[in-house]
mmCIF file of C-alpha atoms and ligand atoms in Angstrom:
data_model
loop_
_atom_site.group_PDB
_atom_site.id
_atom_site.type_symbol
_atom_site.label_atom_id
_atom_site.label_comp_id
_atom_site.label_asym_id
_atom_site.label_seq_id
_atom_site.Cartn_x
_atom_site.Cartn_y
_atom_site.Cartn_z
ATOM 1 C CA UNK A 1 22.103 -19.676 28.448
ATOM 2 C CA UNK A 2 19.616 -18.971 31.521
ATOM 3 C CA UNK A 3 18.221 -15.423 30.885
ATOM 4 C CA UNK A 4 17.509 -13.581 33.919
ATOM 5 C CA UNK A 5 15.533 -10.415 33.828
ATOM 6 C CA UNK A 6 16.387 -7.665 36.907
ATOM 7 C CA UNK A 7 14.015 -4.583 37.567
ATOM 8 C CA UNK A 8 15.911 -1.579 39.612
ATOM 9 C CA UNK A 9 13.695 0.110 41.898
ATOM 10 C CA UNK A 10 14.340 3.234 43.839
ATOM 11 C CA UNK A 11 17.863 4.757 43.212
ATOM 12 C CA UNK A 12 18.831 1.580 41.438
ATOM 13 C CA UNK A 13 18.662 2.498 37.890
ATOM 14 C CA UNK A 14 21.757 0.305 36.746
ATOM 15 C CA UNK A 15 23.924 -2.382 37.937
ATOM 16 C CA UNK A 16 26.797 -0.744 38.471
ATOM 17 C CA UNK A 17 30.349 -2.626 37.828
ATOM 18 C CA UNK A 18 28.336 -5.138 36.067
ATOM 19 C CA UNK A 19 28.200 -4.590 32.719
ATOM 20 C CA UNK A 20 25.083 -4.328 30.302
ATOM 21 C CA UNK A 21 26.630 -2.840 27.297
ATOM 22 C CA UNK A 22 23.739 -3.335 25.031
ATOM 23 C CA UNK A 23 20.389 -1.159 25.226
ATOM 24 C CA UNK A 24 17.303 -2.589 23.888
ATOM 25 C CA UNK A 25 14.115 -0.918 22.931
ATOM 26 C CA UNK A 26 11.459 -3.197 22.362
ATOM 27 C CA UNK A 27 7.919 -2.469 21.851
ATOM 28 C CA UNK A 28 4.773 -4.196 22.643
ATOM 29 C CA UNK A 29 1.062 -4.307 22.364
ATOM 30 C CA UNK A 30 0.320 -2.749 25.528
ATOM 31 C CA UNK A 31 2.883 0.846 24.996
ATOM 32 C CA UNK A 32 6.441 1.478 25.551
ATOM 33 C CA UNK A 33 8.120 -0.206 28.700
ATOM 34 C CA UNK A 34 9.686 2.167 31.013
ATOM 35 C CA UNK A 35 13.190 2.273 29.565
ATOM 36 C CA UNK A 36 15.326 0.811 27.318
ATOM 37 C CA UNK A 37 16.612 -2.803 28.388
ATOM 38 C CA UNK A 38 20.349 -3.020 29.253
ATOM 39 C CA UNK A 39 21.410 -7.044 28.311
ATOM 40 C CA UNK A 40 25.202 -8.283 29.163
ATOM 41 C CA UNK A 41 26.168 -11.842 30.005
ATOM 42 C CA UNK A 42 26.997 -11.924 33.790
ATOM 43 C CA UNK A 43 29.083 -15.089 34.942
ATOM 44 C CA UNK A 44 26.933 -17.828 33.248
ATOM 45 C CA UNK A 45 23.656 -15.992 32.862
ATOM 46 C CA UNK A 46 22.536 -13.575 30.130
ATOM 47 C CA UNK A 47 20.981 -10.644 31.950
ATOM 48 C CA UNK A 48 18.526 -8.055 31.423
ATOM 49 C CA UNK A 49 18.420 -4.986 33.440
ATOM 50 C CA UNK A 50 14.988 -2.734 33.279
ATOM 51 C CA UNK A 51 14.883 0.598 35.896
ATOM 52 C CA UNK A 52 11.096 0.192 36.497
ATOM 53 C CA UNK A 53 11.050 4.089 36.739
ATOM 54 C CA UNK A 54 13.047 4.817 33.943
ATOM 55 C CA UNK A 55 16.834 5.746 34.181
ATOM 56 C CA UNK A 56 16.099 9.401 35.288
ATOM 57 C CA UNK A 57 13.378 7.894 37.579
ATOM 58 C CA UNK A 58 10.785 10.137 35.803
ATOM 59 C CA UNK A 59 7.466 7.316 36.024
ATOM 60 C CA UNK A 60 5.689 7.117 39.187
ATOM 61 C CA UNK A 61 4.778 3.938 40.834
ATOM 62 C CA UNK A 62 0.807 4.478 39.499
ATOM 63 C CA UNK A 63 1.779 5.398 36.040
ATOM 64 C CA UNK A 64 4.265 2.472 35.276
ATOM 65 C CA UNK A 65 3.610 0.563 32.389
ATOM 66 C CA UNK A 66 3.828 -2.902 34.223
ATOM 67 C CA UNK A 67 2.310 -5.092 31.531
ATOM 68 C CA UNK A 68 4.336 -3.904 29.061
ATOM 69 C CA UNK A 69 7.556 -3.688 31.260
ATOM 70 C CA UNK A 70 6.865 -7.760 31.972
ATOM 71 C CA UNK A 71 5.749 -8.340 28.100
ATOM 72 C CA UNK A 72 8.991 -6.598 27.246
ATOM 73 C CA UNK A 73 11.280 -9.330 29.366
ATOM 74 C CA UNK A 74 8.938 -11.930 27.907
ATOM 75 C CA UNK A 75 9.878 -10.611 24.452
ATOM 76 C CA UNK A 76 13.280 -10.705 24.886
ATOM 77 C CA UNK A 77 13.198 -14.543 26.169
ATOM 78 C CA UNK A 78 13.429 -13.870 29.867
ATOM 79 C CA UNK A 79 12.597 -16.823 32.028
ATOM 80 C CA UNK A 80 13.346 -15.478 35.628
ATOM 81 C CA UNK A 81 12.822 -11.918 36.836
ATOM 82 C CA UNK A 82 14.179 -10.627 39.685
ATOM 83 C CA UNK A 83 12.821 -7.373 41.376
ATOM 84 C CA UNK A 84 15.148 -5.132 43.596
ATOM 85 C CA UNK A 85 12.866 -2.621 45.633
ATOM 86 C CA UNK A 86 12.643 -0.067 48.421
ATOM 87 C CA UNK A 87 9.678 -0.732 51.183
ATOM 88 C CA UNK A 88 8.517 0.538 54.285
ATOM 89 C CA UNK A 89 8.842 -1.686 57.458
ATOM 90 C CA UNK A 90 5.939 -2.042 59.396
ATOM 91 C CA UNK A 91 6.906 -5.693 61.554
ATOM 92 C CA UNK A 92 8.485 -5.057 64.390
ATOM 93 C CA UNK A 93 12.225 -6.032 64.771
ATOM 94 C CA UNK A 94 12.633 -5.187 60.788
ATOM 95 C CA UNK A 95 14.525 -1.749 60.320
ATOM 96 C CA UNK A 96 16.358 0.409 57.590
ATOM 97 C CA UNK A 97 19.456 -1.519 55.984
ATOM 98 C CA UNK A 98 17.229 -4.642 56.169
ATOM 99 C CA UNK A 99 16.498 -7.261 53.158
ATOM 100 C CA UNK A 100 13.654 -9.399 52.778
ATOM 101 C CA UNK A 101 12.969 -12.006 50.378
ATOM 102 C CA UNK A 102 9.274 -12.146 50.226
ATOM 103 C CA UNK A 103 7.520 -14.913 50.197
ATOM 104 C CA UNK A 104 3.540 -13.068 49.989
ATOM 105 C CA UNK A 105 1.819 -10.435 48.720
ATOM 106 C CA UNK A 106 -1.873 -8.854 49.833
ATOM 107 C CA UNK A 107 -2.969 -6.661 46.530
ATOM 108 C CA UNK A 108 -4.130 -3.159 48.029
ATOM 109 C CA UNK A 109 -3.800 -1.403 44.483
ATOM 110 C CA UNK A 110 -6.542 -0.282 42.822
ATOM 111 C CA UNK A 111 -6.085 1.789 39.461
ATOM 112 C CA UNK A 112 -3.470 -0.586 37.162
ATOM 113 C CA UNK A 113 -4.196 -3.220 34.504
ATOM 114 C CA UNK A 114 -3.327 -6.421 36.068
ATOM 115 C CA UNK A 115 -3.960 -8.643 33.614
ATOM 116 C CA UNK A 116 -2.828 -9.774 30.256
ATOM 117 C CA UNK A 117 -5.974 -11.851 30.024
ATOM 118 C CA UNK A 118 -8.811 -9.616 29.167
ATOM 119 C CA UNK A 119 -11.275 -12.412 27.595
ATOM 120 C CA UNK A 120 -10.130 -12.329 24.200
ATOM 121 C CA UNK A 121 -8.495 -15.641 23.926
ATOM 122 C CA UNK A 122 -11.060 -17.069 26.745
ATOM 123 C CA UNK A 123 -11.121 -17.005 30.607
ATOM 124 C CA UNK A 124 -7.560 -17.090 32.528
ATOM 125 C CA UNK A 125 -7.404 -17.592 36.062
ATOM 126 C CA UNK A 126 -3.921 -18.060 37.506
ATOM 127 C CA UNK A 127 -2.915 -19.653 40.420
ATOM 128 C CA UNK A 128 -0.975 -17.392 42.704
ATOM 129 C CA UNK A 129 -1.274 -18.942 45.936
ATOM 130 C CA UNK A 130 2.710 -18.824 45.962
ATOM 131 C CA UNK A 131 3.167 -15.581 44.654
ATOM 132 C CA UNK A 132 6.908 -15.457 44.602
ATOM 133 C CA UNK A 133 9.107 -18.444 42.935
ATOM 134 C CA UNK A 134 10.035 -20.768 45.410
ATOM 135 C CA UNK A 135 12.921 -22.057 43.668
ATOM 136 C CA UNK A 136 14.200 -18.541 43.308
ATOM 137 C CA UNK A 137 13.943 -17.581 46.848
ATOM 138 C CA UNK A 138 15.854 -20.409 47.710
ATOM 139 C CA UNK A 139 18.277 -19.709 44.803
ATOM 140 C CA UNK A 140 18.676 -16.029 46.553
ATOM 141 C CA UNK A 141 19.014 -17.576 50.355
ATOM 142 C CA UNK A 142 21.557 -19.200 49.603
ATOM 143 C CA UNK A 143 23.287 -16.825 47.547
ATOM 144 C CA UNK A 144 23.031 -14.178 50.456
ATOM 145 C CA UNK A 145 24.454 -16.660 52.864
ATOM 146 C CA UNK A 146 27.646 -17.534 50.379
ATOM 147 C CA UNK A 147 28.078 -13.806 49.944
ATOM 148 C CA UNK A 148 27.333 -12.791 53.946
ATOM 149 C CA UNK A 149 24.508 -10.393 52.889
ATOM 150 C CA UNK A 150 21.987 -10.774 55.889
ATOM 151 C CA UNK A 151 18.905 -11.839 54.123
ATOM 152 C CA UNK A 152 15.282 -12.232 55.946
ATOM 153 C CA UNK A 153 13.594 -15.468 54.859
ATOM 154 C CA UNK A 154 10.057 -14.712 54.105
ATOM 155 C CA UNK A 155 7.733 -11.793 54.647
ATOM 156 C CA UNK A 156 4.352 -10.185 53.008
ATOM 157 C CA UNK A 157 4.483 -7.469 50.911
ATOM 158 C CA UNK A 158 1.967 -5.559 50.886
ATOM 159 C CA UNK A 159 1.757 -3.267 47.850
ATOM 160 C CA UNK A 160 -0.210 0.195 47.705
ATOM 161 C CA UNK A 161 -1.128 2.508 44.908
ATOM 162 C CA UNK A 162 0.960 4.961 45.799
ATOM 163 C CA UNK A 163 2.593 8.000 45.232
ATOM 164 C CA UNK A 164 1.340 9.500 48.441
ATOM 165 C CA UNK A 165 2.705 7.226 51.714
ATOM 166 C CA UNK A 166 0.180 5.742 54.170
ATOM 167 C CA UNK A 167 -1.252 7.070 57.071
ATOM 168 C CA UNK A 168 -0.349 6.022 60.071
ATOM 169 C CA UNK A 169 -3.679 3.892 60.719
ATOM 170 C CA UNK A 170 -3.535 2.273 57.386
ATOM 171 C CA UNK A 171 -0.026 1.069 58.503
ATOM 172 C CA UNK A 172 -1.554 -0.175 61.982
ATOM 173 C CA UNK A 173 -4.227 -1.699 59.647
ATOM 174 C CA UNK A 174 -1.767 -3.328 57.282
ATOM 175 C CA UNK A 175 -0.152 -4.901 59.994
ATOM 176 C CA UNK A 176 -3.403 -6.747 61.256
ATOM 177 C CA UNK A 177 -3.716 -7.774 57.698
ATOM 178 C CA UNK A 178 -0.104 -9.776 57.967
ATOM 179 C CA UNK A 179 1.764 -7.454 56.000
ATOM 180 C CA UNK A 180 5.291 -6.770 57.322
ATOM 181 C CA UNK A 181 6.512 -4.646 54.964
ATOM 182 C CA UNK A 182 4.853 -2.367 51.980
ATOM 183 C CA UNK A 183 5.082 -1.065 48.948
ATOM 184 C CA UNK A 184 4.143 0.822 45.831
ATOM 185 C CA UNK A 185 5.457 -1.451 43.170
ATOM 186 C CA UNK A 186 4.790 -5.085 43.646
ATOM 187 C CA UNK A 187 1.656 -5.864 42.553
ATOM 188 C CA UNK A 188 0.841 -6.438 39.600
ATOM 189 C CA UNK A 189 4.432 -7.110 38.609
ATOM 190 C CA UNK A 190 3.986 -10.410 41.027
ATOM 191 C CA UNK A 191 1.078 -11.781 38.633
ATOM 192 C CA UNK A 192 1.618 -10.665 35.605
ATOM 193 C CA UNK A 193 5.200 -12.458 35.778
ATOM 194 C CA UNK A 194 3.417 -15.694 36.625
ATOM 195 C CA UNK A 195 0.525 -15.184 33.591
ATOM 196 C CA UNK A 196 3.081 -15.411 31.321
ATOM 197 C CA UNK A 197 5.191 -18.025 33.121
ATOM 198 C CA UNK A 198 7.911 -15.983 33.993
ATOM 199 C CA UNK A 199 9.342 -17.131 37.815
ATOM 200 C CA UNK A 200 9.529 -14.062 39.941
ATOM 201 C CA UNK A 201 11.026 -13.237 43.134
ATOM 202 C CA UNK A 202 11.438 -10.301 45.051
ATOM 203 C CA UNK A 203 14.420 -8.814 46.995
ATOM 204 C CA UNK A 204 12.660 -5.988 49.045
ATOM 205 C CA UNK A 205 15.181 -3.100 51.107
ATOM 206 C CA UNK A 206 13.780 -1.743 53.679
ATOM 207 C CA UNK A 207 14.404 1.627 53.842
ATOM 208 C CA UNK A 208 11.866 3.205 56.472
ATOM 209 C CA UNK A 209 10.529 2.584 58.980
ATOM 210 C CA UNK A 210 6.321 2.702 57.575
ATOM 211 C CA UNK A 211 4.430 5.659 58.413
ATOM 212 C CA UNK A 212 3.705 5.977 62.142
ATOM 213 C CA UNK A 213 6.121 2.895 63.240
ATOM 214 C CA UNK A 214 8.527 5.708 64.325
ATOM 215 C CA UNK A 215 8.075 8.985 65.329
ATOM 216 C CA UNK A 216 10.299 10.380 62.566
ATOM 217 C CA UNK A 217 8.428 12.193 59.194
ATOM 218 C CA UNK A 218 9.019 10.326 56.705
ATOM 219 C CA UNK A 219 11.201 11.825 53.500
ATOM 220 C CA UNK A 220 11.821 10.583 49.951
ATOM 221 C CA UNK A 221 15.684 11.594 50.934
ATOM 222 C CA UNK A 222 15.732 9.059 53.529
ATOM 223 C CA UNK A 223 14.253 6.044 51.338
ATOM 224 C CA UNK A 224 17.342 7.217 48.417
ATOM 225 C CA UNK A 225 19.843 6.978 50.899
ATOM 226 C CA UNK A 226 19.181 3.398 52.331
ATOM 227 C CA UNK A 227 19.053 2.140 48.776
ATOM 228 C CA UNK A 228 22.350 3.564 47.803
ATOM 229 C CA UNK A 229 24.247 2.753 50.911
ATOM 230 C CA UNK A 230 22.624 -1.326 49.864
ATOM 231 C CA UNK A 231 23.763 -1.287 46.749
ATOM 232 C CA UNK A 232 27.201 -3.025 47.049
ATOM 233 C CA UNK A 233 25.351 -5.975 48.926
ATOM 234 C CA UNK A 234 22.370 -5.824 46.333
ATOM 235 C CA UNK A 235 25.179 -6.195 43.623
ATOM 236 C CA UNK A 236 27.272 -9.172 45.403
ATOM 237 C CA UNK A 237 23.921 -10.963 46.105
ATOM 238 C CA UNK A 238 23.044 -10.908 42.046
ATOM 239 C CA UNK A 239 26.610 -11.600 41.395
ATOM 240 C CA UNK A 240 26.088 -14.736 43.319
ATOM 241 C CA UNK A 241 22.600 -15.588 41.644
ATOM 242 C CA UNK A 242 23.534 -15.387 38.448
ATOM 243 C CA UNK A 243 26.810 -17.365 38.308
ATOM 244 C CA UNK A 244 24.825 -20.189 40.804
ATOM 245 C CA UNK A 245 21.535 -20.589 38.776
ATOM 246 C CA UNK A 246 20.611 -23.699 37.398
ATOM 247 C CA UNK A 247 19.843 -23.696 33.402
ATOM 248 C CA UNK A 248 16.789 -25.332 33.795
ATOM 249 C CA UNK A 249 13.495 -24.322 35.832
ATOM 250 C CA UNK A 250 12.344 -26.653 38.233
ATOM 251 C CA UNK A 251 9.430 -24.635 39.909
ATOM 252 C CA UNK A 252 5.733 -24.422 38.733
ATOM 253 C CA UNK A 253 6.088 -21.111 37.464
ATOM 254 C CA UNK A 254 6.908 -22.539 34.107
ATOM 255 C CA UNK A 255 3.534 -24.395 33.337
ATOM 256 C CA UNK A 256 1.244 -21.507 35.695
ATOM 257 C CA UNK A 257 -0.904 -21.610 32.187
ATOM 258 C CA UNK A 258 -1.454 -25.198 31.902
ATOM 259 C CA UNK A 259 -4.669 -25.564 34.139
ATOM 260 C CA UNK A 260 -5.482 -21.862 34.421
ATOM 261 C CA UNK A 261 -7.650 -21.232 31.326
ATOM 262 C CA UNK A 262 -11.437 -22.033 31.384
HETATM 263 N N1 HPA B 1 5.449 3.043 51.893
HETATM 264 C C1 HPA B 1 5.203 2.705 50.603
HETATM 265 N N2 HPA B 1 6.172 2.515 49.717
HETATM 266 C C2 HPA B 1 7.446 2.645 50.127
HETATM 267 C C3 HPA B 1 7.776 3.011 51.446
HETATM 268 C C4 HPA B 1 6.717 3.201 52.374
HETATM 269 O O1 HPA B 1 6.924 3.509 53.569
HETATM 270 N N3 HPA B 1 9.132 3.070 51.528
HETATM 271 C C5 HPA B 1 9.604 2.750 50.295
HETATM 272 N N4 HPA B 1 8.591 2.499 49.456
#
């Protein structure tokens, strides 16, 4: 059975009216993953639920654990991962409500261990030129369009260290980069996924407008409240996915380590 991981961002801590009866605790060499995983079978999938901040969303965005968080699914034989979060907008025409499946990422963050490679079984460069699955996003396009859950096709995500939000020139800035929408959480979930061949795509709420794009202050009550009024088309877009899934992988994600070491 296909065994698809889920990480719950920002007031999505479980999947509710799906059910994950079991909780697993699983350790790893890099520390404790944020939570306990929840695993239920889901349609035809087996799925495995992780809330990236824990389930009293007590772990801020600098102080996850993501290697162990993406060792964790690894552990527990997850093949696909995909990762539910809340962003700012910063292209214009996207606004709160909004869903984009990305399909880039530019790596602002500066403080977190990226990599599971650190020279001890040789040199490991991975190619991330696609950072998302592309089998996956399609998987999820078409999903949203069975479902009628608006999806946008494409975007950069641009992720930030985090907690504090950005000034409004770094979000002019970001923009001239080519990010459209950003984020505290994506990177290095993104790469670590791929160094361990795990495919990994990204559903990505908007829930504000980024800082400066409107003339509103931005509040941490605001971001909450666009998640939860998303989660029923959050949860009828996974429903889809997971009973529409093929078995087997397709993509390149699945052999990212066969040219990659030195
Ligand atoms: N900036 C960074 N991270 C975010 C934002 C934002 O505006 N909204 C939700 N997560």
């Amino acid at each position: 059975m296909s065994k698809i991981g889920v990480i719950g961002g920002s007031g999505l801590y479980e999947i509710k009216g799906l059910t994950l009866k079991e909780k697993k605790r699983v350790a790893t060499p890099f520390g404790r993953p944020s939570d306990d995983y929840r695993v239920g079978q889901i349609g035809k999938a087996e799925v495995i639920f992780l809330p990236r901040h824990g389930a009293r969303h007590n772990i801020p965005p600098h102080m996850i654990n993501y290697r162990a968080n993406i060792y964790g699914f690894k552990k527990l034989g997850v093949e696909r991962i995909i990762s539910i979060s809340a962003v700012g907008g910063i292209k214009k025409g996207l606004k709160p409500g909004d869903i984009v499946i990305a399909d880039q990422v530019i790596d602002m963050t500066r403080n977190r261990k990226s990599t599971f490679y650190d020279g001890k079984e040789g040199v490991t460069h991975i190619d991330l030129t696609e950072p998302y699955c592309p089998e996956m996003r399609r998987i999820l396009l078409k999903a949203g369009r069975a479902v009628k859950v608006s999806l946008k096709n494409g975007g950069t995500y641009l992720a930030v260290e985090g907690p504090r939000l950005e000034t409004a020139s770094e979000i002019k800035a970001f923009g001239l980069f080519g990010g459209d929408i950003v984020g505290m959480t994506g990177m290095p979930e993104a790469a670590l996924a791929r160094e361990l061949e795990i495919c990994y795509s990204a559903v990505c709420l908007v829930a504000n407008y980024a800082a400066g794009i409107s003339k509103k202050k931005l509040t941490v009550a605001e971001v909450m409240e666009a998640m939860k009024a998303s989660t029923e088309k959050i949860k009828s877009l996974l429903k889809e996915t997971f009973s529409t899934i093929p078995q087997e992988r397709k993509c390149f994600c699945k052999d990212a380590l066969k040219e990659a070491k030195i």
